[in-house]
Short mmCIF file of C-alpha atoms in Angstrom, two decimals:
data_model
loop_
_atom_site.label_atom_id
_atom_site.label_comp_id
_atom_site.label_asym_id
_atom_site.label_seq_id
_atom_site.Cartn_x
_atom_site.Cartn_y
_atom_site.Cartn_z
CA UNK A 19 100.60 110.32 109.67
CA UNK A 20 102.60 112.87 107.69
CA UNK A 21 105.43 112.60 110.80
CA UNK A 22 106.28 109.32 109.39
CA UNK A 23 108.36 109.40 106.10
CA UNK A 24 108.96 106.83 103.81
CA UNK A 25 110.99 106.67 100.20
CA UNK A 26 110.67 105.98 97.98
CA UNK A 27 106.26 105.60 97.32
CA UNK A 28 106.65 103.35 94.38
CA UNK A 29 109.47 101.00 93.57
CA UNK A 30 109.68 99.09 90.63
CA UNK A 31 112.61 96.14 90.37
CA UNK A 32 113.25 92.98 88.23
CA UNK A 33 114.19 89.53 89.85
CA UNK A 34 117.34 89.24 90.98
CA UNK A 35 117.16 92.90 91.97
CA UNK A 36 117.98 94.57 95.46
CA UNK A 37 114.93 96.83 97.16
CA UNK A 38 115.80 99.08 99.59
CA UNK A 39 112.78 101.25 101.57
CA UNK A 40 113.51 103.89 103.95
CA UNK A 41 111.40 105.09 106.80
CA UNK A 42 112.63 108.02 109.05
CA UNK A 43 109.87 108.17 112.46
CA UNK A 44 108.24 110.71 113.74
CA UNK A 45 110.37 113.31 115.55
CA UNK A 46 110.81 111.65 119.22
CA UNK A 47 109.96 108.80 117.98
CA UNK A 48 112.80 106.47 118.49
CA UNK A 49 111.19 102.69 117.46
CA UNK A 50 109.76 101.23 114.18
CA UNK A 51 107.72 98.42 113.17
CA UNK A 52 107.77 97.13 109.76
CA UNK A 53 105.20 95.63 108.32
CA UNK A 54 104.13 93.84 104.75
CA UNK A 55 100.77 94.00 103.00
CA UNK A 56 99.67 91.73 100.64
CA UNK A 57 96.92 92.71 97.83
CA UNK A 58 93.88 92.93 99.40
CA UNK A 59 95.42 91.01 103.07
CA UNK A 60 96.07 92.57 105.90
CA UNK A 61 99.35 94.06 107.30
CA UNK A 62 101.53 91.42 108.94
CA UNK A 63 104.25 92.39 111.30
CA UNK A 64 107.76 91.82 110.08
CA UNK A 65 110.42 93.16 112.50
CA UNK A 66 110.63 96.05 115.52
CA UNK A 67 113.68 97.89 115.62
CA UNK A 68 115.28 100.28 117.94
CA UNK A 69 118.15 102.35 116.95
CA UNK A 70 121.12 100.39 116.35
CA UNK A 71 119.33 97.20 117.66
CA UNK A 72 116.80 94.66 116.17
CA UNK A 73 114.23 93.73 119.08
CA UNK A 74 112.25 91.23 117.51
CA UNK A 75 112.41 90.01 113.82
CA UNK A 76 110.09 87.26 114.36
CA UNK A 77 108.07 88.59 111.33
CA UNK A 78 111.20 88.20 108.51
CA UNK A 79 111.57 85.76 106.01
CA UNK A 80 114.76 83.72 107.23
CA UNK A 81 116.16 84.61 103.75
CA UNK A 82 116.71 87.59 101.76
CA UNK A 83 115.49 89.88 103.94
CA UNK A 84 117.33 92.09 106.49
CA UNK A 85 116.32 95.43 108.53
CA UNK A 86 118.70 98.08 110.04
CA UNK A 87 118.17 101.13 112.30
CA UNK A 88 121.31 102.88 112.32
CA UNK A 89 122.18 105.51 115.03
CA UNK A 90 122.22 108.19 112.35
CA UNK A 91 119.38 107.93 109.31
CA UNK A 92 116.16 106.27 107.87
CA UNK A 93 115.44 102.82 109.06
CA UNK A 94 116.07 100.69 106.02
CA UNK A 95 114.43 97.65 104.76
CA UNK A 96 116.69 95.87 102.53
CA UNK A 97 115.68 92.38 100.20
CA UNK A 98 117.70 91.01 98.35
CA UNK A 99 117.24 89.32 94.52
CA UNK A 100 113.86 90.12 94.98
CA UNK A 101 111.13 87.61 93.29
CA UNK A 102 107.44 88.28 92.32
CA UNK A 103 106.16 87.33 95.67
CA UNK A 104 107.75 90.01 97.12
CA UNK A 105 105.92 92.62 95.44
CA UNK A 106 103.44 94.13 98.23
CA UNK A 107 102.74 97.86 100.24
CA UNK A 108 105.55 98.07 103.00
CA UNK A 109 104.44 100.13 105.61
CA UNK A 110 106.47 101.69 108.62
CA UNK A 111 105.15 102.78 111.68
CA UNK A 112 107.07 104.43 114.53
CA UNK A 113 106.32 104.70 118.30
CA UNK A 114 107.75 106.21 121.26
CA UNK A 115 109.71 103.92 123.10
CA UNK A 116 108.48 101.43 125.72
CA UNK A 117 109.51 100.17 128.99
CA UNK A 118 108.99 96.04 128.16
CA UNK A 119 106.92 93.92 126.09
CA UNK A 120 103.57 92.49 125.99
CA UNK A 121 101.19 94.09 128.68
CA UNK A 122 104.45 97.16 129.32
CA UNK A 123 103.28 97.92 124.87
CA UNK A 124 99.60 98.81 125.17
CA UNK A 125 99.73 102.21 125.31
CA UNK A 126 101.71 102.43 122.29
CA UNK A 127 100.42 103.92 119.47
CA UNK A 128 101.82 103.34 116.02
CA UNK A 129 101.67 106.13 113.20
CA UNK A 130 102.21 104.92 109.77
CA UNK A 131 103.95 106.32 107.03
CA UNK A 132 102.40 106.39 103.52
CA UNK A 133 103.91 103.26 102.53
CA UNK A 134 106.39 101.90 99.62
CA UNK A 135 104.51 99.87 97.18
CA UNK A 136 107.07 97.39 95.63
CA UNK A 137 106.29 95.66 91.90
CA UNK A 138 108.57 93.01 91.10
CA UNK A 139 108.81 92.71 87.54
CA UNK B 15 96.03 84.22 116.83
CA UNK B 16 95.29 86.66 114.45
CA UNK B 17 92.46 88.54 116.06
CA UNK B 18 88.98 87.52 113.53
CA UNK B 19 87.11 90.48 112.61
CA UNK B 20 83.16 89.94 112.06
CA UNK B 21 81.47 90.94 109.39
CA UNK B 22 83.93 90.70 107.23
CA UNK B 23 83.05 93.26 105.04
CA UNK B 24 79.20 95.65 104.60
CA UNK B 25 77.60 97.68 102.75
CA UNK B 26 75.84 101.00 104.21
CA UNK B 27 73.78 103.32 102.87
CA UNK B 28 74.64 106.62 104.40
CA UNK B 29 72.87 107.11 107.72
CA UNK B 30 72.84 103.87 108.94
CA UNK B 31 74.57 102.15 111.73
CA UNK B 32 77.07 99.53 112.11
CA UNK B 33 79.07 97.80 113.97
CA UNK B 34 82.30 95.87 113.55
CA UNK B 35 83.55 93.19 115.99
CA UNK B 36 86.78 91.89 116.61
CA UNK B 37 87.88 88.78 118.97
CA UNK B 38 90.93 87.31 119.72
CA UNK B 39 91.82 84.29 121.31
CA UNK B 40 94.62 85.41 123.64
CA UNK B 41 94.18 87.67 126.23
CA UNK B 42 94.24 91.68 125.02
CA UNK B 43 95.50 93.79 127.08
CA UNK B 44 94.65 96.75 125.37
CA UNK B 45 92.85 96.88 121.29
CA UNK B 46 93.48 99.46 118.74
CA UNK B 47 91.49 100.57 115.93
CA UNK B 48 92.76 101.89 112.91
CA UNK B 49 91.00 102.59 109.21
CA UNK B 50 92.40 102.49 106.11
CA UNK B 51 91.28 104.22 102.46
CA UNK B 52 92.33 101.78 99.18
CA UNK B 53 95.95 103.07 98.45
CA UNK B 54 96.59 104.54 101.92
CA UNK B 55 98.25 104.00 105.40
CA UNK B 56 96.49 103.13 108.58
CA UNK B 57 95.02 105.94 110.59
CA UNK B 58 94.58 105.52 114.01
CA UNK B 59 91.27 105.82 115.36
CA UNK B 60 91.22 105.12 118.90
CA UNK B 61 93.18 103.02 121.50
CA UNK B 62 91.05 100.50 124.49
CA UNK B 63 93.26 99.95 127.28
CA UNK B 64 90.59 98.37 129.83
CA UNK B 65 87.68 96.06 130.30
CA UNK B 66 84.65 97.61 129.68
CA UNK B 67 86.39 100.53 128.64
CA UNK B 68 84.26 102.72 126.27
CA UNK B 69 85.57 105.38 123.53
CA UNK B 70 84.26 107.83 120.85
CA UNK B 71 85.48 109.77 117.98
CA UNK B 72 82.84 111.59 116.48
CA UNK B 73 80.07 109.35 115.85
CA UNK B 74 82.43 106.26 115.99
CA UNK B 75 82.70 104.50 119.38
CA UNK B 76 84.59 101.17 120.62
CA UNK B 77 83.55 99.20 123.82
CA UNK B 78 85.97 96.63 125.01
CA UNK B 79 85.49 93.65 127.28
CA UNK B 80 88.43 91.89 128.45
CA UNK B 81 87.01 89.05 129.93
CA UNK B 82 85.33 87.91 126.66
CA UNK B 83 88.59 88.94 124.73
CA UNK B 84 86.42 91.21 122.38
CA UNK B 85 86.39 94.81 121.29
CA UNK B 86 83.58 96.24 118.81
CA UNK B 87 83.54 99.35 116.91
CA UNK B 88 80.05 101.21 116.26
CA UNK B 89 79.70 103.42 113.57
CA UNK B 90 76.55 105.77 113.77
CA UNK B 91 74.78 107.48 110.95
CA UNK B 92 77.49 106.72 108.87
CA UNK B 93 78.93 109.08 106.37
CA UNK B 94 80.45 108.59 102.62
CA UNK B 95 83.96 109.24 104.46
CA UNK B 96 83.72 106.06 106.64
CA UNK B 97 84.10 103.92 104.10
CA UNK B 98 87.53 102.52 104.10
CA UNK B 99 88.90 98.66 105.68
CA UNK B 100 88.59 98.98 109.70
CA UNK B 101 91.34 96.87 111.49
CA UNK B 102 91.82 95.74 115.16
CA UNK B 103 94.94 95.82 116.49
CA UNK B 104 97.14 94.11 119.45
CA UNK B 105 100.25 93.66 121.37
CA UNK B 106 101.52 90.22 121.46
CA UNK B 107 101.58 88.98 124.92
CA UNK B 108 105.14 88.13 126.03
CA UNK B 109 106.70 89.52 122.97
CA UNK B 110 106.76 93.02 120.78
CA UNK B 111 104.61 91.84 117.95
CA UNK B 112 102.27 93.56 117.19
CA UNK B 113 99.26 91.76 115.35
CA UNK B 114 96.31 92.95 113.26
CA UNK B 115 93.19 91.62 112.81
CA UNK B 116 91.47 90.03 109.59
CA UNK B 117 89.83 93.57 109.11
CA UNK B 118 86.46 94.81 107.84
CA UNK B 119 85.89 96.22 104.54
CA UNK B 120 83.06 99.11 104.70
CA UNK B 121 81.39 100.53 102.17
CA UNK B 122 79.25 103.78 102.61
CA UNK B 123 76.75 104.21 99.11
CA UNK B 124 75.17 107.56 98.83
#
């Protein structure tokens, strides 16, 4: 959806490097999702942020990886001394926000953003 | 718990029919489907929120039955623009994870 933004499309780093994507939602949106997607794999869910607060990150690597959502700004995915297995599409997808989990999320619909397609070189 | 999508990927020959199923073995309390073009972002399709719930988007409909923990997508008379990898989608029960399925790579030949 062209609501969601994300910068930059195409990153290119060396190991060792730092990435950094940034996703800004939809306007009244006020959640995102990030997710990771493999060469031809599916999108796996990495972390679900609110402004200011991480609501679930069961999707991270422990290591090297962090997410923020700060009260003013993109959402920001941040790895550190990335490696070759890192390089993948990152996609962001924001949502209106929801009154719980589980069953209280299944009217939520997620609209992506073009993606950031990392190489590691 | 990833939701397994069957087939896992056809061929069409614009016209024909299809139809793309996706099971899960958790309980769903509502299915999502999106589509997405080599090189692009999902697109949402349509949303399921109850048993035996029924949708359609142009010639592209979804059924869902929540007692069998299954959704299935039906594309008629397919066109060249269908073609594309079709994913189910899910909310985690008891968390905010959201989960995709294995998805279904279509191809619509001329």
């Amino acid at each position: 959806n062209a609501g969601v933004m994300q910068n930059p499309r195409h990153l290119v780093r060396r190991r060792g490097q730092e990435a950094r994507l940034r996703c800004s939602p939809m306007k009244g949106h006020s959640h995102v999702y990030w997710y990771r997607q493999l060469p031809e794999e599916g999108l796996k869910f990495m972390v679900y942020l609110q402004k200011e607060n991480i609501i679930d990150e069961s999707g991270m690597p422990k290591e090297r990886f962090s997410a923020e959502f700060p009260k003013e700004g993109p959402s920001i995915l941040r790895i550190q001394q990335v490696v070759r297995g890192d390089s993948a599409a990152y996609f962001c997808a924001s949502s209106p926000p929801s009154p719980g989990q589980g069953r209280f999320l299944a009217k939520n619909i997620q609209y992506f953003g073009a993606g950031t397609r990392l190489s590691v070189l | 718990q990833q939701p397994v999508q069957s087939p896992q990927a056809v061929i069409l020959r614009e016209g024909e029919d299809a139809v793309i199923n996706c099971s899960s073995s958790k309980a769903l309390y509502s299915v999502h489907w999106y589509r997405q073009k080599h090189g692009e972002a999902p697109v949402f399709l349509m949303i399921l929120l109850k048993g035996g719930e029924q949708k359609g988007h142009e010639k592209i409909s979804a059924s869902f039955n929540e007692k069998k923990q299954q959704s299935s997508l039906y594309l008629t008379a397919s066109q060249l623009s269908y073609s594309g990898t079709y994913f189910c989608g899910t909310y985690t029960s008891g968390t905010y994870k959201y989960i995709f399925g294995t998805g279904t790579r279509l191809k619509v030949l001329a």
